[in-house]
Short mmCIF file of C-alpha atoms and ligand atoms in Angstrom, two decimals:
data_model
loop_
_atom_site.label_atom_id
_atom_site.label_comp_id
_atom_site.label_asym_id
_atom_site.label_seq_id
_atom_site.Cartn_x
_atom_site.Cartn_y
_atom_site.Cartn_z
CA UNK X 1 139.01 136.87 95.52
CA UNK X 2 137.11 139.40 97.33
CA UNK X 3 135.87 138.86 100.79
CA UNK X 4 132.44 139.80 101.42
CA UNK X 5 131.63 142.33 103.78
CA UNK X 6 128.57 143.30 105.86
CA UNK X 7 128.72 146.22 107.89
CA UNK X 8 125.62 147.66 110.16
CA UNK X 9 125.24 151.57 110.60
CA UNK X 10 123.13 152.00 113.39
CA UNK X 11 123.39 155.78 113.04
CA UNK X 12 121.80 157.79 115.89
CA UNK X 13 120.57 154.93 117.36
CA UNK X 14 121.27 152.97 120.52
CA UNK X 15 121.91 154.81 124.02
CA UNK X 16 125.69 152.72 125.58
CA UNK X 17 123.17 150.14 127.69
CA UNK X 18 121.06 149.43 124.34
CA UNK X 19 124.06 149.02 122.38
CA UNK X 20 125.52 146.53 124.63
CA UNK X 21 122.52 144.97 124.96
CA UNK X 22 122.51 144.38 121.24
CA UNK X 23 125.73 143.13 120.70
CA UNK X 24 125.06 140.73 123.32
CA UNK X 25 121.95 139.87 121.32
CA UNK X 26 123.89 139.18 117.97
CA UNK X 27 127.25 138.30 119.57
CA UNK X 28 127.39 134.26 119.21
CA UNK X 29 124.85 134.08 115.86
CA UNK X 30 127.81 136.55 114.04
CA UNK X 31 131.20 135.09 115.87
CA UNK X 32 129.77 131.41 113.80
CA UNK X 33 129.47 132.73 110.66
CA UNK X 34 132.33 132.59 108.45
CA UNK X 35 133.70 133.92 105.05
CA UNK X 36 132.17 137.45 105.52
CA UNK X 37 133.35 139.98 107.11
CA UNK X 38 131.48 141.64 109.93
CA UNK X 39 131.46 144.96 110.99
CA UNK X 40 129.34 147.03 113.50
CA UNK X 41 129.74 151.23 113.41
CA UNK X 42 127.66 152.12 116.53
CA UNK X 43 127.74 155.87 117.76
CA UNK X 44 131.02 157.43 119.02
CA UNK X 45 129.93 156.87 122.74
CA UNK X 46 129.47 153.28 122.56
CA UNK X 47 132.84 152.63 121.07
CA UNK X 48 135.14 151.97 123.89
CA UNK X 49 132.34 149.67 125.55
CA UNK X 50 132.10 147.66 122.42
CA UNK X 51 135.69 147.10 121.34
CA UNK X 52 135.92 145.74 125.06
CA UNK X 53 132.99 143.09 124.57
CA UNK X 54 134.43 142.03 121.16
CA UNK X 55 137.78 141.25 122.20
CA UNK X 56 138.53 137.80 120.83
CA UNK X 57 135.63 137.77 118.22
CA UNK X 58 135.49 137.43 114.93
CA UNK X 59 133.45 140.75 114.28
CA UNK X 60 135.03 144.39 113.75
CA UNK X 61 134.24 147.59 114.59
CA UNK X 62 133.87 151.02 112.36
CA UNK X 63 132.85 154.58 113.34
CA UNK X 64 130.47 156.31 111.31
CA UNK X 65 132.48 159.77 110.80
CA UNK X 66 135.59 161.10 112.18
CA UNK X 67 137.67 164.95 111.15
CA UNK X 68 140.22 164.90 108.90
CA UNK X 69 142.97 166.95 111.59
CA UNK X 70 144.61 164.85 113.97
CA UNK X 71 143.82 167.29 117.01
CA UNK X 72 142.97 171.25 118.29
CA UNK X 73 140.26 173.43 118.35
CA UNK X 74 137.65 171.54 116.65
CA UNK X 75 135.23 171.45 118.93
CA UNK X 76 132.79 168.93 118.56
CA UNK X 77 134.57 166.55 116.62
CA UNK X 78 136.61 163.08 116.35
CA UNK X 79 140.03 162.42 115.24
CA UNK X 80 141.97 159.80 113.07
CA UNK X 81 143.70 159.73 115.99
CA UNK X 82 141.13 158.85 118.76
CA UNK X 83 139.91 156.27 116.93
CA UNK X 84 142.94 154.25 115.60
CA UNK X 85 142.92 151.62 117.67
CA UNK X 86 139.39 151.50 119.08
CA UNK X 87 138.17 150.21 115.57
CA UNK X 88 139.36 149.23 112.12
CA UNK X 89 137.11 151.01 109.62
CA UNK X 90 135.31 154.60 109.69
CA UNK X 91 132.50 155.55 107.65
CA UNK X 92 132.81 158.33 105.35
CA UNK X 93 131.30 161.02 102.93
CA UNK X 94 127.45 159.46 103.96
CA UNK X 95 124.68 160.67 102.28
CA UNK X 96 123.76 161.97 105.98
CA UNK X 97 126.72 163.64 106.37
CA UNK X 98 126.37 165.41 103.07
CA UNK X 99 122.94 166.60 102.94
CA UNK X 100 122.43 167.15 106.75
CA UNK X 101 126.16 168.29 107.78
CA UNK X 102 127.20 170.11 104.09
CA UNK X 103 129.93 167.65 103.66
CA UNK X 104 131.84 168.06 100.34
CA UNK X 105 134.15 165.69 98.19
CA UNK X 106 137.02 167.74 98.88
CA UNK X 107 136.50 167.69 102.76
CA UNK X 108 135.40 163.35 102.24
CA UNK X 109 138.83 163.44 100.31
CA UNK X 110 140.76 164.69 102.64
CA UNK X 111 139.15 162.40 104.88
CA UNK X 112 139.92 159.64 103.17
CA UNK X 113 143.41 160.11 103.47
CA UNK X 114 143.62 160.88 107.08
CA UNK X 115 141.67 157.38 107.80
CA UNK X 116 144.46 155.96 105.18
CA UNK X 117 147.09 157.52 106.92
CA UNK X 118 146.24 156.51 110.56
CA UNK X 119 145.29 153.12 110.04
CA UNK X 120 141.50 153.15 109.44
CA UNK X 121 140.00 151.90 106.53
CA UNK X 122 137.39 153.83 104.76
CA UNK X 123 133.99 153.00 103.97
CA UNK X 124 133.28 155.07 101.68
CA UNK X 125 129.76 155.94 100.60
CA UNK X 126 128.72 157.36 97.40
CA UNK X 127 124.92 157.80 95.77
CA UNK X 128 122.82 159.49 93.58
CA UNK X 129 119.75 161.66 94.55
CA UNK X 130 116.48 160.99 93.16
CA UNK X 131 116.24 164.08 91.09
CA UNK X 132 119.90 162.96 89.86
CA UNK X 133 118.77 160.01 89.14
CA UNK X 134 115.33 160.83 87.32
CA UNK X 135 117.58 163.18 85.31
CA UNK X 136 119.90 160.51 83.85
CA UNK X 137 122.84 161.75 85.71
CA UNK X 138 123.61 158.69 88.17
CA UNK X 139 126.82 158.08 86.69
CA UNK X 140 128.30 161.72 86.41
CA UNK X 141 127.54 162.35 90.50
CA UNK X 142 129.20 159.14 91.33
CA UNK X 143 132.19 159.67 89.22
CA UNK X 144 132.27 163.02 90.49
CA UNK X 145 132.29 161.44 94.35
CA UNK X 146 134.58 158.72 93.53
CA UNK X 147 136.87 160.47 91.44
CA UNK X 148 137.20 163.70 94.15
CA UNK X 149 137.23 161.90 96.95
CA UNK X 150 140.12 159.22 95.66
CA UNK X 151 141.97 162.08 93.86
CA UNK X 152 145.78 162.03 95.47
CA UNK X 153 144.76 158.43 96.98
CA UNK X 154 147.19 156.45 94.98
CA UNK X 155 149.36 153.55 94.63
CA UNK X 156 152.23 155.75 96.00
CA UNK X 157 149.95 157.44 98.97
CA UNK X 158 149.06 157.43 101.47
CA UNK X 159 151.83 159.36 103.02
CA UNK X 160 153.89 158.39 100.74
CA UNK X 161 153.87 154.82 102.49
CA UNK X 162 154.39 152.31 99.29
CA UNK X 163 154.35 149.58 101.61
CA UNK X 164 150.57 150.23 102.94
CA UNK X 165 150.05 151.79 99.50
CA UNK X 166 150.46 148.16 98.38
CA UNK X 167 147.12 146.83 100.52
CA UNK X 168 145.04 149.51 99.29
CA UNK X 169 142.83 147.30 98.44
CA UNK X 170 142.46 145.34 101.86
CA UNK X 171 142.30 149.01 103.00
CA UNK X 172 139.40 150.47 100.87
CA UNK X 173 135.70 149.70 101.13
CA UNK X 174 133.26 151.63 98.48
CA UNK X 175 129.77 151.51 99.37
CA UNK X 176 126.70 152.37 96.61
CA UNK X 177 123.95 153.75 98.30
CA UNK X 178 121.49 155.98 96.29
CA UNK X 179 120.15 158.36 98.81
CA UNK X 180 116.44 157.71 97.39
CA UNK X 181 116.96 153.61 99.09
CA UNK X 182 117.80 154.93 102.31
CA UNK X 183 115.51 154.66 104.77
CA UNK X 184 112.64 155.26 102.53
CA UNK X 185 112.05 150.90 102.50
CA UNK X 186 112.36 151.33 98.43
CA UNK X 187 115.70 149.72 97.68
CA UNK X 188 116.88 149.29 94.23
CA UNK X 189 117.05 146.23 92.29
CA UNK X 190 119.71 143.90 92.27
CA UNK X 191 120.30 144.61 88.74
CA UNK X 192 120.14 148.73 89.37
CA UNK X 193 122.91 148.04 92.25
CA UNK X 194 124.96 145.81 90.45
CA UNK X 195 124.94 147.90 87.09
CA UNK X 196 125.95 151.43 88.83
CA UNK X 197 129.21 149.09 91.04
CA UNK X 198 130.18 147.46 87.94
CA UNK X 199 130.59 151.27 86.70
CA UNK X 200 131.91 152.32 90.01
CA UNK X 201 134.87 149.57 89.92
CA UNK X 202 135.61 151.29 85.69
CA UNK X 203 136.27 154.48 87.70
CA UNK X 204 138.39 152.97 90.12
CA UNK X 205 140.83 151.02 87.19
CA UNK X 206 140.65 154.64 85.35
CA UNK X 207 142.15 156.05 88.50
CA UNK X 208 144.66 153.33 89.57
CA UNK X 209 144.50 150.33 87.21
CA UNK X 210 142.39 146.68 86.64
CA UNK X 211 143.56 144.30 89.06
CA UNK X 212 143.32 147.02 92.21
CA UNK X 213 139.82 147.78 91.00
CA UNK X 214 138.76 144.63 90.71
CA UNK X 215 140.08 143.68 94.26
CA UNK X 216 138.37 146.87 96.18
CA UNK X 217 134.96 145.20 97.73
CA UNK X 218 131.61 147.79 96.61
CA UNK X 219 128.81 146.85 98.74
CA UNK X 220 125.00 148.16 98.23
CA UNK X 221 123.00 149.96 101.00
CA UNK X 222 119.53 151.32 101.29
CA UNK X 223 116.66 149.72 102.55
CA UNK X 224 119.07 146.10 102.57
CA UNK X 225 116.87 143.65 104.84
CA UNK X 226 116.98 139.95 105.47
CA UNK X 227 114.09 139.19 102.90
CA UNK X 228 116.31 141.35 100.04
CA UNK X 229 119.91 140.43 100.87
CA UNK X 230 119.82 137.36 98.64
CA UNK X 231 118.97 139.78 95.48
CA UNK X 232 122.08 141.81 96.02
CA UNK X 233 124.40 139.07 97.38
CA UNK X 234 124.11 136.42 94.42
CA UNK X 235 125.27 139.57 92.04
CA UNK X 236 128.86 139.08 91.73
CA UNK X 237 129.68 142.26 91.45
CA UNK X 238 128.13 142.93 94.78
CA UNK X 239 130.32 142.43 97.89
CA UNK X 240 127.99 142.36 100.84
CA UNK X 241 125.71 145.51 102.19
CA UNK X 242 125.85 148.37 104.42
CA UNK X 243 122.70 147.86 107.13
CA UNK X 244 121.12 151.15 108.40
CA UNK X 245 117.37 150.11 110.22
CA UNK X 246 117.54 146.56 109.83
CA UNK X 247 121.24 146.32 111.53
CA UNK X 248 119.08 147.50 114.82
CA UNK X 249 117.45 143.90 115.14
CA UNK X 250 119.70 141.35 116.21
CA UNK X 251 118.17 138.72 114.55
CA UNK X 252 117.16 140.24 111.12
CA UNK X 253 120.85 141.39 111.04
CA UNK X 254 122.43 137.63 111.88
CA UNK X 255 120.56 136.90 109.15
CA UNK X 256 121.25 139.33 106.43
CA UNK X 257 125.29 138.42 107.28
CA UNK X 258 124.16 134.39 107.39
CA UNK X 259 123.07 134.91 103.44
CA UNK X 260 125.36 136.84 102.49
CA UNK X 261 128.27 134.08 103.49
CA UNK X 262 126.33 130.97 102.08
CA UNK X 263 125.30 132.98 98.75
CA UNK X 264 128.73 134.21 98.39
CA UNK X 265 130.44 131.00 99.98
CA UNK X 266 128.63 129.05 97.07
CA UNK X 267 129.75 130.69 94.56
CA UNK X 268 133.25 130.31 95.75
CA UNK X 269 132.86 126.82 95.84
CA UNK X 270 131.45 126.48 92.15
CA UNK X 271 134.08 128.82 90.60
CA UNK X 272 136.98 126.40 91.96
P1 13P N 1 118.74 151.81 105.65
O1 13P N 1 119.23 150.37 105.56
O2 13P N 1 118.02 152.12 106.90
O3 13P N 1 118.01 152.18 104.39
O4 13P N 1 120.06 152.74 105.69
C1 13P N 1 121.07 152.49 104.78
C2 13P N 1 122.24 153.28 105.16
O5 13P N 1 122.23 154.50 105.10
C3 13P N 1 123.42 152.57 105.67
O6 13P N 1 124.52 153.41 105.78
#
């Protein structure tokens, strides 16, 4: 059984006081909520201040990029390293990072395995553009981006390491987010979202096998809000979202994550 997840991306957004000021906003109406998993990725800066206020709560924390070398003259950037420990999950291979930063599969890829390897588990974000879409070809780019970026991620990686190997699946997060949802307040349907993850999760049992594929959680993102989330949550082949605008208000965001875990949390209960 897959545990739902809900993760907010709040991008460039927040300044450290704001993004204090907004956890303490959503704080207590998350920490109650049960049977999803909760994740905020605020900017780099904000990280240490935040993994200090959520000591001893139930939500997580996730970056929303990081390198793929562990340290030297990379000016600019964030390790594997610097953040193992300061949060459990990273963001990576976002449509943002792609189109605005030239981000490739291969360089995502080898991302993905550094986050493997030090501890972090991947979000990883895949997504058609619109032309790519118009054109019929939805399912070749995300095979291309799931199959590139997992390629050498397998059930004897990372590092070799069979025994974290093993949890891959606790360890993996795919996210579906067609670039033309993001941000533009256009999201697709449920049916769209839920038709291109249950092809995602056939690409992910070609390249390990069923039963890991059908454990990996795919959540939807683009343009997710509280008056949508019930759309993609009652799909079952949807595990939760990934929040971009509507993670910024604390109380559209408690309740996008409220949904989710009574849709899902049903469901559980009438499948026993
Ligand atoms: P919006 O929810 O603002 O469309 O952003 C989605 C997204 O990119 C999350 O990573």
């Amino acid at each position: 059984m897959r545990i739902p997840l809900v993760a907010g991306n709040w991008k460039m957004n927040t300044s450290v006081d704001e993004a204090e000021k907004l956890v303490l906003e959503m704080l207590d109406g998350l920490d109650r909520l049960d049977g999803v998993e909760k994740v905020l990725c605020p900017p780099f800066v904000s990280l240490v201040p935040l993994s200090m206020m959520l000591q001893g709560s139930s939500i997580k924390l996730g970056a929303q990029n990081m390198y793929f070398e562990a340290k030297g003259a990379y000016t600019g950037e964030i390790s594997p390293l610097m953040l193992s420990g300061l949060c459990e999950f990273v963001i990576l291979g976002h449509s943002e990072r792609r189109w605005c930063f030239g981000e490739t599969d291969e360089m995502i890829s080898k991302k993905v395995k550094a986050a493997l390897a030090n501890g972090l588990k991947p979000i990883l974000c895949v997504g058609e553009r619109l032309e790519e879409n118009e054109a019929g070809k939805t399912e070749e780019v995300i095979n291309r981006q799931v199959t590139v970026a997992l390629d050498g991620v397998g059930l004897n990686v990372p590092g070799g390491d069979i025994e974290k190997a093993e949890r891959m699946s606790d360890n993996l997060v795919i996210a579906y987010e067609p670039v033309w949802a993001i941000g533009t307040g256009k999201a697709a349907t449920g049916e769209q979202a839920a038709a291109t993850i249950e092809f995602i999760r056939k690409a992910l049992a070609g390249l390990w096998n069923r039963d890991t594929a059908e454990e990996i959680r795919i959540v939807y993102g683009g343009s997710v809000t509280g008056a949508n989330i019930a759309e993609f949550a009652s799909h079952r082949e949807i595990d939760g979202a990934l929040v971009g605008g509507a993670s910024l208000k604390a109380d559209e965001f408690v309740a996008i994550v409220e949904q989710t875990a009574r849709i899902k949390g049903r469901d559980r209960t009438s499948r026993r």
